[in-house]
mmCIF file of C-alpha atoms and ligand atoms in Angstrom:
data_model
loop_
_atom_site.group_PDB
_atom_site.id
_atom_site.type_symbol
_atom_site.label_atom_id
_atom_site.label_comp_id
_atom_site.label_asym_id
_atom_site.label_seq_id
_atom_site.Cartn_x
_atom_site.Cartn_y
_atom_site.Cartn_z
ATOM 1 C CA MET A 886 124.617 117.426 92.468
ATOM 2 C CA ALA A 887 124.483 116.182 96.008
ATOM 3 C CA GLN A 888 124.888 112.511 95.154
ATOM 4 C CA GLU A 889 126.929 110.483 92.670
ATOM 5 C CA ASN A 890 125.033 108.943 89.781
ATOM 6 C CA ILE A 891 125.092 105.332 90.996
ATOM 7 C CA SER A 892 123.597 103.169 88.218
ATOM 8 C CA VAL A 893 122.629 99.490 87.976
ATOM 9 C CA VAL A 894 124.391 98.221 84.863
ATOM 10 C CA VAL A 895 124.285 94.815 83.168
ATOM 11 C CA HIS A 896 127.554 94.104 81.309
ATOM 12 C CA SER A 897 126.948 90.584 80.007
ATOM 13 C CA PRO A 898 124.698 87.652 80.977
ATOM 14 C CA GLY A 899 124.893 87.225 84.776
ATOM 15 C CA ASP A 900 127.176 90.253 85.260
ATOM 16 C CA LEU A 901 125.278 93.005 87.107
ATOM 17 C CA ARG A 902 127.208 95.911 88.611
ATOM 18 C CA LEU A 903 126.678 99.096 90.551
ATOM 19 C CA GLU A 904 128.758 101.797 88.916
ATOM 20 C CA THR A 905 129.021 105.545 88.840
ATOM 21 C CA ARG A 906 128.085 107.256 85.587
ATOM 22 C CA PRO A 907 128.157 110.975 84.714
ATOM 23 C CA VAL A 908 125.052 113.013 85.568
ATOM 24 C CA PRO A 909 123.472 113.650 82.132
ATOM 25 C CA GLU A 910 122.710 117.126 80.770
ATOM 26 C CA PRO A 911 119.103 117.504 79.516
ATOM 27 C CA GLU A 912 118.520 118.499 75.865
ATOM 28 C CA PRO A 913 116.081 121.397 75.230
ATOM 29 C CA GLU A 914 113.033 119.069 75.204
ATOM 30 C CA GLU A 915 114.192 116.932 78.142
ATOM 31 C CA VAL A 916 114.169 117.053 81.925
ATOM 32 C CA LEU A 917 116.786 115.780 84.350
ATOM 33 C CA LEU A 918 115.224 113.660 87.074
ATOM 34 C CA GLN A 919 116.416 112.635 90.486
ATOM 35 C CA MET A 920 115.091 109.088 90.539
ATOM 36 C CA HIS A 921 112.949 108.070 93.511
ATOM 37 C CA SER A 922 111.350 104.625 93.034
ATOM 38 C CA VAL A 923 112.071 102.019 90.359
ATOM 39 C CA GLY A 924 110.368 98.619 90.253
ATOM 40 C CA ILE A 925 112.122 95.496 88.985
ATOM 41 C CA CYS A 926 110.341 93.913 86.003
ATOM 42 C CA GLY A 927 110.709 90.319 84.829
ATOM 43 C CA SER A 928 112.421 91.639 81.704
ATOM 44 C CA ASP A 929 115.135 93.335 83.825
ATOM 45 C CA VAL A 930 115.842 89.983 85.458
ATOM 46 C CA HIS A 931 115.776 88.259 82.061
ATOM 47 C CA VAL A 932 118.287 90.679 80.511
ATOM 48 C CA TRP A 933 120.537 90.314 83.552
ATOM 49 C CA LYS A 934 120.482 86.500 83.395
ATOM 50 C CA ARG A 935 120.377 85.983 79.612
ATOM 51 C CA GLY A 936 121.675 89.218 78.030
ATOM 52 C CA ILE A 937 118.739 89.211 75.620
ATOM 53 C CA ILE A 938 115.041 90.160 75.497
ATOM 54 C CA GLY A 939 113.053 89.133 72.444
ATOM 55 C CA ASP A 940 115.217 89.971 69.441
ATOM 56 C CA TYR A 941 117.203 92.599 71.364
ATOM 57 C CA VAL A 942 120.669 91.450 72.326
ATOM 58 C CA LEU A 943 122.961 93.164 74.823
ATOM 59 C CA THR A 944 126.010 94.357 72.883
ATOM 60 C CA LYS A 945 127.286 96.959 75.342
ATOM 61 C CA PRO A 946 126.759 97.642 79.059
ATOM 62 C CA MET A 947 123.219 98.926 79.717
ATOM 63 C CA VAL A 948 121.443 100.522 82.697
ATOM 64 C CA LEU A 949 118.363 98.466 83.717
ATOM 65 C CA GLY A 950 114.955 99.736 84.915
ATOM 66 C CA HIS A 951 111.782 101.016 83.224
ATOM 67 C CA GLU A 952 109.130 101.170 85.990
ATOM 68 C CA ALA A 953 110.031 104.522 87.441
ATOM 69 C CA SER A 954 109.242 107.851 89.050
ATOM 70 C CA GLY A 955 111.356 110.780 90.139
ATOM 71 C CA ARG A 956 111.606 114.492 90.763
ATOM 72 C CA VAL A 957 112.528 117.152 88.211
ATOM 73 C CA VAL A 958 115.883 118.747 89.090
ATOM 74 C CA LYS A 959 116.618 120.537 85.790
ATOM 75 C CA VAL A 960 114.471 121.481 82.795
ATOM 76 C CA GLY A 961 115.576 121.822 79.182
ATOM 77 C CA SER A 962 115.169 125.266 77.600
ATOM 78 C CA ALA A 963 112.070 124.288 75.553
ATOM 79 C CA VAL A 964 110.125 122.544 78.314
ATOM 80 C CA LYS A 965 106.850 124.292 79.166
ATOM 81 C CA HIS A 966 104.754 121.961 81.339
ATOM 82 C CA LEU A 967 107.235 120.914 84.030
ATOM 83 C CA LYS A 968 109.312 122.806 86.576
ATOM 84 C CA VAL A 969 112.060 121.993 89.065
ATOM 85 C CA GLY A 970 110.571 120.144 92.042
ATOM 86 C CA ASP A 971 107.719 118.475 90.154
ATOM 87 C CA ARG A 972 107.153 114.797 90.988
ATOM 88 C CA VAL A 973 106.673 112.761 87.813
ATOM 89 C CA ALA A 974 105.987 109.262 86.507
ATOM 90 C CA ILE A 975 108.069 108.225 83.503
ATOM 91 C CA GLU A 976 106.638 106.604 80.371
ATOM 92 C CA PRO A 977 109.686 104.590 79.236
ATOM 93 C CA GLY A 978 108.801 104.293 75.555
ATOM 94 C CA VAL A 979 109.500 107.423 73.519
ATOM 95 C CA PRO A 980 108.921 107.318 69.758
ATOM 96 C CA ARG A 981 111.900 108.494 67.714
ATOM 97 C CA GLU A 982 110.077 109.078 64.428
ATOM 98 C CA VAL A 983 106.841 110.696 63.246
ATOM 99 C CA ASP A 984 105.918 107.499 61.393
ATOM 100 C CA GLU A 985 102.468 106.088 60.608
ATOM 101 C CA PHE A 986 102.187 104.602 64.112
ATOM 102 C CA PHE A 987 103.001 107.903 65.761
ATOM 103 C CA LYS A 988 100.431 109.610 63.556
ATOM 104 C CA ASN A 989 97.647 107.105 64.240
ATOM 105 C CA GLY A 990 98.250 107.167 68.011
ATOM 106 C CA ARG A 991 99.564 103.602 68.284
ATOM 107 C CA TYR A 992 103.132 104.728 68.893
ATOM 108 C CA ASN A 993 103.889 101.550 70.866
ATOM 109 C CA LEU A 994 104.081 99.798 67.484
ATOM 110 C CA SER A 995 106.804 102.044 66.093
ATOM 111 C CA PRO A 996 109.804 99.807 65.285
ATOM 112 C CA THR A 997 112.314 102.540 66.145
ATOM 113 C CA ILE A 998 110.847 103.547 69.522
ATOM 114 C CA PHE A 999 113.310 104.308 72.331
ATOM 115 C CA PHE A 1000 112.521 102.047 75.263
ATOM 116 C CA CYS A 1001 114.284 102.134 78.631
ATOM 117 C CA ALA A 1002 116.324 99.000 79.302
ATOM 118 C CA THR A 1003 115.626 97.342 75.955
ATOM 119 C CA PRO A 1004 119.102 96.957 74.426
ATOM 120 C CA PRO A 1005 120.825 99.203 73.569
ATOM 121 C CA ASP A 1006 118.689 101.896 75.275
ATOM 122 C CA ASP A 1007 119.664 102.675 78.872
ATOM 123 C CA GLY A 1008 117.017 102.430 81.576
ATOM 124 C CA ASN A 1009 116.487 104.565 84.656
ATOM 125 C CA LEU A 1010 117.666 102.458 87.581
ATOM 126 C CA CYS A 1011 120.108 105.111 88.726
ATOM 127 C CA ARG A 1012 120.174 108.309 90.766
ATOM 128 C CA TYR A 1013 119.984 110.819 87.884
ATOM 129 C CA TYR A 1014 118.337 110.201 84.547
ATOM 130 C CA LYS A 1015 117.254 112.448 81.662
ATOM 131 C CA HIS A 1016 114.072 111.808 79.669
ATOM 132 C CA SER A 1017 111.821 113.427 77.094
ATOM 133 C CA ALA A 1018 109.680 115.906 79.064
ATOM 134 C CA ASN A 1019 106.648 114.965 76.944
ATOM 135 C CA PHE A 1020 106.850 111.455 78.394
ATOM 136 C CA CYS A 1021 107.056 112.606 82.021
ATOM 137 C CA TYR A 1022 103.686 113.072 83.755
ATOM 138 C CA LYS A 1023 103.230 115.240 86.822
ATOM 139 C CA LEU A 1024 101.935 113.263 89.803
ATOM 140 C CA PRO A 1025 99.115 114.722 91.932
ATOM 141 C CA ASP A 1026 100.053 115.290 95.603
ATOM 142 C CA ASN A 1027 97.965 112.289 96.706
ATOM 143 C CA VAL A 1028 99.794 109.830 94.424
ATOM 144 C CA THR A 1029 103.019 108.449 95.900
ATOM 145 C CA PHE A 1030 106.281 107.929 94.019
ATOM 146 C CA GLU A 1031 105.829 104.154 94.267
ATOM 147 C CA GLU A 1032 102.357 104.403 92.742
ATOM 148 C CA GLY A 1033 103.999 106.559 90.070
ATOM 149 C CA ALA A 1034 106.486 103.775 89.314
ATOM 150 C CA LEU A 1035 103.686 101.188 89.283
ATOM 151 C CA ILE A 1036 101.917 103.150 86.529
ATOM 152 C CA GLU A 1037 104.186 101.274 84.129
ATOM 153 C CA PRO A 1038 102.873 97.744 84.875
ATOM 154 C CA LEU A 1039 99.417 99.266 85.405
ATOM 155 C CA SER A 1040 99.688 100.621 81.864
ATOM 156 C CA VAL A 1041 100.315 97.130 80.517
ATOM 157 C CA ALA A 1042 97.051 96.111 82.189
ATOM 158 C CA ILE A 1043 95.087 99.129 80.922
ATOM 159 C CA HIS A 1044 96.280 98.465 77.385
ATOM 160 C CA ALA A 1045 95.578 94.721 77.707
ATOM 161 C CA CYS A 1046 92.027 95.326 78.980
ATOM 162 C CA ARG A 1047 91.425 97.868 76.195
ATOM 163 C CA ARG A 1048 92.736 95.411 73.578
ATOM 164 C CA ALA A 1049 90.561 92.657 75.091
ATOM 165 C CA SER A 1050 87.492 94.967 75.026
ATOM 166 C CA VAL A 1051 86.718 94.463 78.721
ATOM 167 C CA THR A 1052 83.451 96.251 79.429
ATOM 168 C CA LEU A 1053 80.513 96.379 81.847
ATOM 169 C CA GLY A 1054 79.483 92.837 82.698
ATOM 170 C CA SER A 1055 82.410 91.051 81.038
ATOM 171 C CA THR A 1056 83.454 87.774 82.570
ATOM 172 C CA VAL A 1057 87.233 87.428 82.544
ATOM 173 C CA PHE A 1058 89.779 84.643 82.955
ATOM 174 C CA ILE A 1059 93.280 85.828 83.838
ATOM 175 C CA CYS A 1060 96.089 83.284 83.371
ATOM 176 C CA GLY A 1061 98.916 84.011 85.800
ATOM 177 C CA ALA A 1062 98.848 85.853 89.128
ATOM 178 C CA GLY A 1063 102.260 87.515 88.872
ATOM 179 C CA PRO A 1064 102.545 91.311 88.916
ATOM 180 C CA ILE A 1065 100.969 91.674 85.442
ATOM 181 C CA GLY A 1066 98.128 89.221 86.113
ATOM 182 C CA LEU A 1067 97.355 91.081 89.345
ATOM 183 C CA VAL A 1068 97.247 94.534 87.730
ATOM 184 C CA CYS A 1069 95.047 93.096 84.957
ATOM 185 C CA LEU A 1070 92.717 91.891 87.722
ATOM 186 C CA LEU A 1071 92.540 95.380 89.257
ATOM 187 C CA VAL A 1072 91.938 97.084 85.907
ATOM 188 C CA ALA A 1073 89.426 94.522 84.584
ATOM 189 C CA LYS A 1074 87.384 94.945 87.775
ATOM 190 C CA GLU A 1075 87.437 98.707 87.435
ATOM 191 C CA MET A 1076 86.454 98.496 83.752
ATOM 192 C CA GLY A 1077 83.286 96.685 84.773
ATOM 193 C CA ALA A 1078 84.102 92.971 84.755
ATOM 194 C CA SER A 1079 81.365 91.157 86.658
ATOM 195 C CA GLN A 1080 83.259 87.938 87.412
ATOM 196 C CA ILE A 1081 86.987 87.281 87.360
ATOM 197 C CA ILE A 1082 88.779 83.959 87.690
ATOM 198 C CA ILE A 1083 92.561 83.863 87.969
ATOM 199 C CA SER A 1084 94.913 80.900 87.727
ATOM 200 C CA ASP A 1085 98.475 80.241 88.851
ATOM 201 C CA LEU A 1086 100.764 77.420 89.964
ATOM 202 C CA CYS A 1087 101.426 79.253 93.203
ATOM 203 C CA PRO A 1088 98.756 79.354 95.973
ATOM 204 C CA GLU A 1089 100.381 82.368 97.706
ATOM 205 C CA ARG A 1090 99.998 84.453 94.561
ATOM 206 C CA LEU A 1091 96.352 83.388 94.326
ATOM 207 C CA LYS A 1092 95.868 84.460 97.950
ATOM 208 C CA MET A 1093 97.015 87.956 96.932
ATOM 209 C CA ALA A 1094 94.627 87.796 93.950
ATOM 210 C CA LYS A 1095 91.753 86.895 96.271
ATOM 211 C CA ASP A 1096 92.622 89.814 98.571
ATOM 212 C CA LEU A 1097 92.655 92.110 95.520
ATOM 213 C CA GLY A 1098 89.140 91.043 94.547
ATOM 214 C CA ALA A 1099 89.298 87.948 92.312
ATOM 215 C CA ASP A 1100 86.005 86.018 92.465
ATOM 216 C CA PHE A 1101 87.573 82.606 91.788
ATOM 217 C CA GLN A 1102 91.109 81.246 92.108
ATOM 218 C CA LEU A 1103 92.341 78.193 90.247
ATOM 219 C CA VAL A 1104 95.484 76.397 91.405
ATOM 220 C CA VAL A 1105 97.068 74.834 88.328
ATOM 221 C CA LYS A 1106 99.366 71.805 88.377
ATOM 222 C CA LYS A 1107 102.170 71.564 85.801
ATOM 223 C CA ASP A 1108 100.744 68.487 84.047
ATOM 224 C CA ASP A 1109 97.056 69.545 83.969
ATOM 225 C CA SER A 1110 95.769 69.310 80.407
ATOM 226 C CA PRO A 1111 94.612 72.561 78.736
ATOM 227 C CA GLN A 1112 91.220 71.110 77.821
ATOM 228 C CA GLN A 1113 90.655 69.828 81.360
ATOM 229 C CA LEU A 1114 91.620 73.216 82.810
ATOM 230 C CA ALA A 1115 89.288 74.970 80.369
ATOM 231 C CA LYS A 1116 86.455 72.703 81.584
ATOM 232 C CA THR A 1117 87.305 73.507 85.217
ATOM 233 C CA VAL A 1118 87.156 77.236 84.456
ATOM 234 C CA GLU A 1119 83.746 76.795 82.835
ATOM 235 C CA ASP A 1120 82.463 74.743 85.772
ATOM 236 C CA MET A 1121 83.705 77.252 88.345
ATOM 237 C CA MET A 1122 82.222 80.275 86.546
ATOM 238 C CA GLY A 1123 79.026 78.614 85.383
ATOM 239 C CA ALA A 1124 79.863 79.432 81.753
ATOM 240 C CA LYS A 1125 82.991 80.089 79.717
ATOM 241 C CA PRO A 1126 84.391 83.620 80.213
ATOM 242 C CA HIS A 1127 83.905 86.196 77.453
ATOM 243 C CA ILE A 1128 87.536 87.231 77.708
ATOM 244 C CA THR A 1129 90.833 85.617 78.638
ATOM 245 C CA ILE A 1130 93.924 87.680 79.412
ATOM 246 C CA GLU A 1131 96.964 85.425 79.126
ATOM 247 C CA CYS A 1132 99.840 86.718 81.262
ATOM 248 C CA THR A 1133 102.229 83.752 81.424
ATOM 249 C CA GLY A 1134 103.462 83.198 77.877
ATOM 250 C CA VAL A 1135 103.538 79.458 78.592
ATOM 251 C CA GLU A 1136 102.425 77.397 75.591
ATOM 252 C CA SER A 1137 100.002 75.173 77.524
ATOM 253 C CA CYS A 1138 98.448 78.266 79.163
ATOM 254 C CA ILE A 1139 97.871 79.902 75.765
ATOM 255 C CA GLN A 1140 96.159 76.664 74.730
ATOM 256 C CA THR A 1141 94.035 76.750 77.900
ATOM 257 C CA ALA A 1142 93.180 80.383 77.146
ATOM 258 C CA ILE A 1143 91.815 79.475 73.719
ATOM 259 C CA TYR A 1144 89.859 76.391 74.824
ATOM 260 C CA GLY A 1145 88.608 78.261 77.889
ATOM 261 C CA THR A 1146 87.178 81.312 76.118
ATOM 262 C CA ARG A 1147 83.530 81.540 75.071
ATOM 263 C CA SER A 1148 82.687 81.396 71.355
ATOM 264 C CA GLY A 1149 82.716 84.912 69.970
ATOM 265 C CA GLY A 1150 85.046 86.050 72.762
ATOM 266 C CA VAL A 1151 88.587 87.421 72.927
ATOM 267 C CA VAL A 1152 91.966 86.097 74.029
ATOM 268 C CA ALA A 1153 94.524 88.841 74.715
ATOM 269 C CA LEU A 1154 98.141 87.685 74.776
ATOM 270 C CA VAL A 1155 100.188 89.692 77.261
ATOM 271 C CA GLY A 1156 102.752 87.110 78.370
ATOM 272 C CA LEU A 1157 105.425 86.480 75.778
ATOM 273 C CA SER A 1158 108.107 83.830 75.770
ATOM 274 C CA THR A 1159 109.252 81.908 72.723
ATOM 275 C CA ASN A 1160 108.503 83.223 69.248
ATOM 276 C CA THR A 1161 106.759 80.081 68.059
ATOM 277 C CA VAL A 1162 104.022 78.209 69.894
ATOM 278 C CA THR A 1163 101.596 75.451 68.926
ATOM 279 C CA ILE A 1164 98.017 76.538 69.507
ATOM 280 C CA PRO A 1165 94.536 75.206 68.584
ATOM 281 C CA LEU A 1166 94.100 77.891 65.934
ATOM 282 C CA ILE A 1167 91.288 76.110 64.099
ATOM 283 C CA ASN A 1168 89.343 75.693 67.340
ATOM 284 C CA ALA A 1169 89.662 79.477 67.823
ATOM 285 C CA ALA A 1170 88.702 80.199 64.207
ATOM 286 C CA LEU A 1171 85.644 77.939 64.159
ATOM 287 C CA ARG A 1172 84.374 79.481 67.397
ATOM 288 C CA GLU A 1173 85.268 83.041 66.303
ATOM 289 C CA VAL A 1174 87.529 83.532 69.293
ATOM 290 C CA ASP A 1175 89.669 86.569 68.437
ATOM 291 C CA ILE A 1176 93.319 86.295 69.432
ATOM 292 C CA ARG A 1177 94.769 89.749 70.011
ATOM 293 C CA GLY A 1178 98.346 90.732 70.691
ATOM 294 C CA VAL A 1179 99.373 93.255 73.312
ATOM 295 C CA MET A 1180 102.578 95.243 72.765
ATOM 296 C CA ARG A 1181 103.300 97.215 75.932
ATOM 297 C CA TYR A 1182 100.900 100.217 75.835
ATOM 298 C CA CYS A 1183 100.091 103.640 74.454
ATOM 299 C CA ASN A 1184 98.105 106.588 75.812
ATOM 300 C CA THR A 1185 97.773 105.075 79.283
ATOM 301 C CA TRP A 1186 99.596 107.388 81.729
ATOM 302 C CA PRO A 1187 96.854 110.031 81.991
ATOM 303 C CA THR A 1188 94.264 107.283 82.550
ATOM 304 C CA ALA A 1189 96.409 105.549 85.165
ATOM 305 C CA ILE A 1190 97.063 108.798 87.051
ATOM 306 C CA ALA A 1191 93.330 109.558 87.102
ATOM 307 C CA MET A 1192 92.584 106.061 88.438
ATOM 308 C CA LEU A 1193 95.186 106.348 91.201
ATOM 309 C CA ALA A 1194 94.336 109.927 92.191
ATOM 310 C CA SER A 1195 90.635 109.065 92.476
ATOM 311 C CA GLY A 1196 91.408 105.989 94.575
ATOM 312 C CA LYS A 1197 89.585 103.712 92.114
ATOM 313 C CA VAL A 1198 92.591 101.422 91.808
ATOM 314 C CA ASN A 1199 94.893 100.485 94.690
ATOM 315 C CA VAL A 1200 98.270 99.160 93.568
ATOM 316 C CA LYS A 1201 100.035 99.724 96.899
ATOM 317 C CA PRO A 1202 99.692 96.099 98.133
ATOM 318 C CA LEU A 1203 101.739 94.901 95.139
ATOM 319 C CA VAL A 1204 104.978 96.236 96.637
ATOM 320 C CA THR A 1205 106.272 93.433 98.841
ATOM 321 C CA HIS A 1206 109.994 94.283 99.006
ATOM 322 C CA ARG A 1207 112.006 97.514 99.181
ATOM 323 C CA PHE A 1208 115.767 97.977 98.898
ATOM 324 C CA PRO A 1209 117.974 101.078 98.775
ATOM 325 C CA LEU A 1210 119.641 101.489 95.351
ATOM 326 C CA GLU A 1211 123.002 100.496 96.863
ATOM 327 C CA GLU A 1212 121.524 97.030 97.569
ATOM 328 C CA ALA A 1213 120.302 96.506 94.003
ATOM 329 C CA ILE A 1214 122.201 93.235 93.527
ATOM 330 C CA GLN A 1215 120.437 91.673 96.552
ATOM 331 C CA ALA A 1216 117.127 93.101 95.286
ATOM 332 C CA PHE A 1217 117.631 91.430 91.891
ATOM 333 C CA ASP A 1218 118.322 88.119 93.630
ATOM 334 C CA ILE A 1219 114.989 88.369 95.441
ATOM 335 C CA ALA A 1220 113.206 89.238 92.178
ATOM 336 C CA TYR A 1221 114.910 86.290 90.445
ATOM 337 C CA GLN A 1222 113.662 83.930 93.161
ATOM 338 C CA ARG A 1223 110.143 85.298 92.554
ATOM 339 C CA LYS A 1224 109.687 85.958 96.257
ATOM 340 C CA GLY A 1225 106.727 88.281 96.809
ATOM 341 C CA VAL A 1226 105.265 90.361 93.987
ATOM 342 C CA LYS A 1227 107.001 93.670 93.262
ATOM 343 C CA VAL A 1228 110.526 94.552 94.385
ATOM 344 C CA MET A 1229 111.020 98.326 94.555
ATOM 345 C CA LEU A 1230 114.380 100.089 94.545
ATOM 346 C CA LYS A 1231 114.676 103.355 96.435
ATOM 347 C CA CYS A 1232 117.041 105.657 94.589
ATOM 348 C CA ASP A 1233 116.947 108.814 96.735
ATOM 349 C CA GLN A 1234 119.207 108.492 99.788
ATOM 350 C CA ASP A 1235 117.324 111.298 101.540
ATOM 351 C CA ASP A 1236 113.812 109.942 100.921
ATOM 352 C CA GLN A 1237 113.224 106.195 101.075
ATOM 353 C CA LYS A 1238 109.502 106.528 101.807
ATOM 354 C CA PRO A 1239 106.883 104.957 99.477
HETATM 355 O O1 572 B 84 106.786 96.714 80.905
HETATM 356 C C1 572 B 84 106.928 96.509 79.576
HETATM 357 C C2 572 B 84 107.482 95.179 79.330
HETATM 358 N N1 572 B 84 107.397 94.647 78.133
HETATM 359 C C3 572 B 84 107.895 93.427 77.914
HETATM 360 C C4 572 B 84 108.493 92.729 78.957
HETATM 361 C C5 572 B 84 108.547 93.341 80.170
HETATM 362 N N2 572 B 84 108.053 94.557 80.364
HETATM 363 N N3 572 B 84 107.822 92.897 76.666
HETATM 364 C C6 572 B 84 108.402 91.620 76.338
HETATM 365 C C7 572 B 84 109.460 91.765 75.329
HETATM 366 N N4 572 B 84 108.977 92.518 74.198
HETATM 367 S S1 572 B 84 109.814 92.409 72.828
HETATM 368 O O2 572 B 84 108.965 92.813 71.786
HETATM 369 N N5 572 B 84 111.012 93.487 72.900
HETATM 370 C C8 572 B 84 112.103 93.296 73.730
HETATM 371 C C9 572 B 84 110.903 94.684 72.180
HETATM 372 O O3 572 B 84 110.347 91.112 72.705
HETATM 373 C C10 572 B 84 108.326 93.773 74.491
HETATM 374 C C11 572 B 84 107.302 93.617 75.538
HETATM 375 ZN ZN1 ZN B 85 108.232 95.639 82.181
#
């Protein structure tokens, strides 16, 4: 191998290091990838700062990163559909068991799934990484490596919009204009939403949302009441939206989502923070507002690749910062400060292009 396997490793809360790890050897059903572009997700920052994500606690050093693309440099003996040189996007969740969830196609719900950078499973923010070939998807020539990496957050949005039943003519309220809120905006539009309103505390993020096609932007203040905000949404749109996609995980925003959604509509919960929240459940029940959970995604990569290759969805403007892998610590600081939208790490010394 031409380069050492520099890897971005979290050791304990607040302790992030660049270290050299061995280049892995692919198993028969795996491929070895030379990593190209890896985006930083909020969960990477969270694990770095807190050493925990949900119920998953860091108990040993772990490589971060799960929004990734790379090039095949070695194929396992049983791999049929990929060859050396292929450019691929990586689906980071790989089921370990043929359980009921695997069999019914909702493999994201399998409790034993391998998932990059969820403790203790290593992620792919490194130079060389091996992965199940079945969960690597060949990128068409007109889809860049960075778009390939952005398929991961785009997948969250595709799954969220599917769970929320977004369809032709839907009116949609998106809470939060961070990376996930913005990809939900792009996907909801493409799935036929007729009107989209998006809210955030931060006017700069809403400016990006406007540029990406949001019809209405709502600047929220920290002490706005959920019922008042719900009324503002209704006034701005002319009627309550059919669907709300909640991307913040903040308790008051989940409350706003419920009050703000039309009777008979759907609230999809994408943002997740604390385990327990107080919500107006009876208000939702009496108005038959369905509250639906969203756990990552399943069966989204082929859809996402088709959307990118056809030019129907443009995720390129989401990348606001780029750093070479060697500057990962600085990159994580920028992501922590929530400057810009998506921070991308460039893992191939010989090709730092998008
Ligand atoms: O891109 C996938 C993703 N999923 C996140 C967070 C960031 N990025 N989730 C939040 C944490 N949960 S979890 O259930 N867990 C660690 C398994 O608490 C998964 C989804
Ligand atoms: Zn993520």
